[in-house]
């Protein structure tokens, strides 16, 4: 019965992850809050933290599926000698590499303090509010600052700017999606191009985060059967839900602003804070 309940909680968390990963509302923040609400705990040290990152990787694999044509093209045309540097897969993935560097450095430096002090529902709620206000300001200030590019072509300078903004996503509640989209605006990219770049950027980022967390717990083979089943279930559910969400999100971005997500963040955060003061956490 305990195993079944644990798996059912994992299904709910997988749905939460799949819905929130690509929206600018912080999937990590939502997972932390829902894990606390449902009492999602484990006897294994660091399991919950590892679970949070690994099911996010499941959501990221939805990008691989939906954008496989683009990924395959970058692999086939990887070498510049074949199609030229600008159209080469080497240039595309090199820009992703550049954008990963700032976040990797910040993750290594601040990972332990963040896990120790910031991964609580109340701190997440506060960051959700601050991030929502920042999104509203940034959209007014930078959204129309694009250079007219509608194709996924990024320069080293733009990649570095986006990577620098992505560093903010280490704070639970800030949102990697929101940070990279706003970084794209500042760099002169359109909303859709910035969002799609953030999708591809998430592939190595979340793979790296997940690998670090798995190493922390001593590998997946050290997990009890219930925890391993729960992890697989959450991973698969997050993947399936994300497949449904990504195309809808891109369609939304082509027509409407991000302000509605900022408002949602703040309303949700207020509810969480009230719940915290009432003793639910």
Coordinates of C-alpha atoms in Angstrom, one line a residue:
X1 CA 0.0 0.0 0.0
X2 CA 2.8 2.4 0.8
X3 CA 4.5 1.6 -2.5
X4 CA 1.3 2.3 -4.4
X5 CA 0.8 5.6 -2.6
X6 CA 4.4 6.6 -3.3
X7 CA 3.9 5.8 -7.0
X8 CA 0.6 7.7 -7.2
X9 CA 2.3 10.8 -5.7
X10 CA 5.0 10.3 -8.4
X11 CA 2.3 10.4 -11.1
X12 CA 1.0 13.7 -9.8
X13 CA 4.5 15.1 -9.6
X14 CA 5.2 13.9 -13.2
X15 CA 2.1 15.8 -14.4
X16 CA 3.2 18.9 -12.5
X17 CA 6.6 18.7 -14.0
X18 CA 5.3 18.1 -17.5
X19 CA 3.0 21.1 -17.4
X20 CA 5.4 23.5 -15.8
X21 CA 8.9 22.7 -17.2
X22 CA 8.6 24.8 -20.3
X23 CA 6.3 27.5 -19.0
X24 CA 7.9 30.5 -17.3
X25 CA 6.5 29.6 -13.9
X26 CA 9.4 27.4 -12.4
X27 CA 9.0 23.7 -12.6
X28 CA 11.5 23.2 -9.7
X29 CA 9.5 25.6 -7.6
X30 CA 6.3 23.8 -8.3
X31 CA 7.8 20.4 -7.6
X32 CA 9.2 21.6 -4.2
X33 CA 5.8 23.0 -3.2
X34 CA 3.8 19.9 -4.3
X35 CA 6.4 17.5 -2.8
X36 CA 5.8 19.3 0.5
X37 CA 2.0 19.4 0.2
X38 CA 1.9 15.6 -0.5
X39 CA 4.6 14.6 2.0
X40 CA 6.7 13.1 -0.8
X41 CA 9.6 11.9 1.3
X42 CA 12.0 9.0 1.3
X43 CA 14.4 7.2 3.6
X44 CA 17.2 7.4 1.1
X45 CA 19.3 10.6 1.6
X46 CA 19.0 13.2 -1.2
X47 CA 16.4 11.0 -3.1
X48 CA 13.8 13.7 -3.4
X49 CA 16.3 16.3 -4.7
X50 CA 17.6 13.7 -7.2
X51 CA 14.0 12.8 -8.2
X52 CA 13.2 16.5 -8.8
X53 CA 16.0 16.8 -11.4
X54 CA 15.7 13.4 -13.0
X55 CA 12.0 13.8 -13.9
X56 CA 12.9 17.2 -15.3
X57 CA 15.2 15.3 -17.7
X58 CA 12.2 13.2 -18.7
X59 CA 10.4 16.4 -19.7
X60 CA 13.5 17.6 -21.7
X61 CA 13.5 14.4 -23.7
X62 CA 10.2 15.6 -25.1
X63 CA 12.2 18.3 -26.8
X64 CA 14.4 15.6 -28.4
X65 CA 11.3 13.9 -29.8
X66 CA 9.5 17.0 -31.0
X67 CA 12.6 18.7 -32.4
X68 CA 14.3 15.6 -33.7
X69 CA 14.2 16.8 -37.3
X70 CA 16.3 19.8 -36.3
X71 CA 18.6 17.8 -34.0
X72 CA 19.1 15.2 -36.8
X73 CA 19.9 18.0 -39.3
X74 CA 22.6 19.4 -36.9
X75 CA 24.1 16.0 -36.7
X76 CA 24.1 15.3 -40.4
X77 CA 25.5 18.8 -41.2
X78 CA 27.8 19.0 -38.2
X79 CA 31.0 19.8 -40.0
X80 CA 31.3 23.3 -41.4
X81 CA 33.1 22.0 -44.5
X82 CA 29.9 20.5 -45.7
X83 CA 27.4 23.4 -45.4
X84 CA 29.5 26.4 -44.2
X85 CA 30.0 27.5 -40.6
X86 CA 26.7 29.5 -40.2
X87 CA 24.5 26.5 -41.2
X88 CA 26.6 23.8 -39.5
X89 CA 25.6 21.7 -36.6
X90 CA 29.0 22.6 -35.0
X91 CA 28.0 26.3 -34.8
X92 CA 24.6 25.4 -33.4
X93 CA 25.9 23.2 -30.6
X94 CA 28.9 25.4 -30.0
X95 CA 26.4 28.2 -29.2
X96 CA 24.6 25.9 -26.8
X97 CA 28.0 25.1 -25.2
X98 CA 28.8 28.8 -24.7
X99 CA 25.4 29.4 -23.1
X100 CA 26.0 26.5 -20.7
X101 CA 29.2 27.8 -19.3
X102 CA 27.9 30.5 -16.9
X103 CA 25.2 28.3 -15.5
X104 CA 27.7 25.4 -15.0
X105 CA 30.1 27.6 -13.0
X106 CA 27.3 29.1 -10.8
X107 CA 25.8 25.6 -10.2
X108 CA 29.2 24.3 -9.0
X109 CA 29.7 27.3 -6.7
X110 CA 26.2 27.7 -5.2
X111 CA 24.6 24.3 -5.4
X112 CA 25.0 23.4 -1.7
X113 CA 23.9 26.8 -0.3
X114 CA 20.8 26.7 -2.6
X115 CA 19.9 23.2 -1.5
X116 CA 20.4 24.1 2.1
X117 CA 18.6 27.5 2.3
X118 CA 16.3 28.0 -0.7
X119 CA 14.5 24.8 -1.4
X120 CA 11.4 25.5 0.8
X121 CA 7.9 26.4 -0.2
X122 CA 8.0 29.9 1.4
X123 CA 11.3 30.9 -0.2
X124 CA 10.0 29.6 -3.6
X125 CA 6.8 31.6 -3.2
X126 CA 8.7 34.8 -2.5
X127 CA 10.9 34.2 -5.6
X128 CA 7.8 33.5 -7.7
X129 CA 6.5 36.9 -6.8
X130 CA 9.7 38.7 -7.4
X131 CA 10.2 36.8 -10.7
X132 CA 6.7 37.6 -11.8
X133 CA 7.3 41.3 -11.3
X134 CA 10.6 41.1 -13.1
X135 CA 8.9 39.3 -16.1
X136 CA 6.3 42.1 -16.4
X137 CA 9.0 44.8 -16.4
X138 CA 11.3 42.8 -18.8
X139 CA 8.5 42.2 -21.2
X140 CA 7.6 45.9 -21.4
X141 CA 11.3 46.9 -21.6
X142 CA 12.9 44.2 -23.8
X143 CA 10.3 42.1 -25.7
X144 CA 10.2 44.4 -28.8
X145 CA 14.0 44.7 -28.7
X146 CA 14.4 41.9 -31.2
X147 CA 16.4 42.2 -34.3
X148 CA 13.8 40.6 -36.6
X149 CA 15.3 37.1 -36.5
X150 CA 12.7 34.4 -36.6
X151 CA 15.2 31.6 -37.2
X152 CA 17.1 29.7 -34.5
X153 CA 20.4 31.4 -35.2
X154 CA 22.4 32.7 -32.3
X155 CA 25.7 34.6 -32.1
X156 CA 28.4 33.9 -29.4
X157 CA 27.5 37.2 -27.7
X158 CA 23.8 36.3 -27.6
X159 CA 24.5 32.8 -26.3
X160 CA 26.7 34.3 -23.5
X161 CA 23.9 36.8 -22.6
X162 CA 21.3 34.0 -22.5
X163 CA 23.7 31.8 -20.5
X164 CA 24.3 34.6 -18.0
X165 CA 20.5 35.1 -17.5
X166 CA 20.1 31.3 -17.1
X167 CA 22.2 31.6 -13.9
X168 CA 19.2 33.1 -12.2
X169 CA 17.4 29.8 -12.7
X170 CA 19.5 28.2 -9.9
X171 CA 17.2 30.0 -7.5
X172 CA 14.1 27.8 -7.1
X173 CA 11.0 29.7 -8.2
X174 CA 12.8 31.9 -10.7
X175 CA 12.3 29.6 -13.8
X176 CA 14.9 28.6 -16.3
X177 CA 12.4 29.1 -19.1
X178 CA 11.6 32.7 -18.0
X179 CA 15.3 33.6 -17.4
X180 CA 16.4 32.3 -20.8
X181 CA 13.5 33.9 -22.7
X182 CA 14.2 37.3 -21.1
X183 CA 17.9 36.8 -21.8
X184 CA 16.9 36.2 -25.4
X185 CA 15.0 39.5 -25.4
X186 CA 17.9 41.4 -24.0
X187 CA 20.2 39.7 -26.6
X188 CA 17.8 40.8 -29.4
X189 CA 16.0 37.6 -30.1
X190 CA 12.2 37.1 -30.7
X191 CA 10.2 35.4 -28.0
X192 CA 9.8 32.2 -30.0
X193 CA 13.5 32.0 -30.9
X194 CA 14.4 32.6 -27.3
X195 CA 12.0 29.9 -26.1
X196 CA 13.2 27.3 -28.7
X197 CA 16.9 28.1 -27.8
X198 CA 16.0 27.5 -24.2
X199 CA 14.5 24.1 -25.1
X200 CA 17.8 23.0 -26.7
X201 CA 19.9 24.6 -24.0
X202 CA 17.9 22.5 -21.5
X203 CA 19.1 19.2 -23.0
X204 CA 22.8 19.3 -21.8
X205 CA 21.9 21.4 -18.7
X206 CA 19.3 19.0 -17.3
X207 CA 21.3 16.0 -18.3
X208 CA 24.3 17.4 -16.3
X209 CA 22.1 18.3 -13.3
X210 CA 20.5 14.9 -13.3
X211 CA 23.9 13.1 -13.5
X212 CA 25.2 15.1 -10.6
X213 CA 22.2 14.3 -8.4
X214 CA 22.4 10.5 -9.3
X215 CA 26.1 10.5 -8.4
X216 CA 25.3 12.1 -5.0
X217 CA 23.0 9.2 -4.0
X218 CA 25.6 6.7 -5.2
X219 CA 23.8 5.6 -8.4
X220 CA 20.4 4.3 -9.2
X221 CA 21.3 0.7 -8.3
X222 CA 21.4 1.8 -4.6
X223 CA 17.7 2.7 -4.6
X224 CA 15.0 0.4 -3.1
X225 CA 12.5 -1.0 -5.6
X226 CA 9.7 1.4 -4.6
X227 CA 11.9 4.5 -5.1
X228 CA 13.2 3.2 -8.4
X229 CA 9.7 2.5 -9.7
X230 CA 8.5 5.9 -8.5
X231 CA 11.4 7.6 -10.4
X232 CA 10.7 5.7 -13.6
X233 CA 7.0 6.5 -13.4
X234 CA 7.6 10.2 -12.7
X235 CA 10.1 10.3 -15.6
X236 CA 7.7 8.7 -18.1
X237 CA 4.7 10.8 -17.0
X238 CA 6.7 14.0 -17.2
X239 CA 7.9 13.1 -20.7
X240 CA 4.3 12.3 -22.0
X241 CA 2.8 15.5 -20.6
X242 CA 5.6 17.6 -21.9
X243 CA 5.0 16.3 -25.4
X244 CA 1.5 17.7 -25.2
X245 CA 2.5 21.0 -23.7
X246 CA 5.5 22.2 -25.8
X247 CA 3.7 22.9 -29.1
X248 CA 0.8 24.6 -27.3
X249 CA 3.3 26.9 -25.5
X250 CA 5.0 27.9 -28.7
X251 CA 1.7 28.6 -30.3
X252 CA 0.7 30.7 -27.4
X253 CA 4.0 32.7 -27.5
X254 CA 3.3 33.6 -31.2
X255 CA 0.0 35.3 -30.2
X256 CA 0.1 36.5 -26.6
X257 CA 2.4 38.1 -24.0
X258 CA 4.0 36.4 -20.9
X259 CA 2.2 38.7 -18.5
X260 CA -0.5 36.1 -17.8
X261 CA 2.1 33.7 -16.6
X262 CA 3.6 36.4 -14.3
X263 CA 0.1 37.1 -12.8
X264 CA -0.4 33.4 -12.3
X265 CA 3.0 33.1 -10.5
X266 CA 2.0 35.9 -8.1
X267 CA -1.4 34.5 -7.3
X268 CA -0.1 31.0 -6.8
X269 CA 2.7 32.3 -4.6
X270 CA 0.2 34.2 -2.4
X271 CA -1.8 31.0 -1.9
X272 CA 1.4 29.2 -1.0
X273 CA 2.4 31.9 1.5
X274 CA -1.1 31.8 3.1
X275 CA -0.9 28.0 3.3
X276 CA 2.6 28.3 4.9
X277 CA 1.4 30.8 7.6
X278 CA -1.5 28.4 8.3
X279 CA 0.9 25.6 9.0
X280 CA 0.4 23.4 6.0
X281 CA 4.2 23.3 5.4

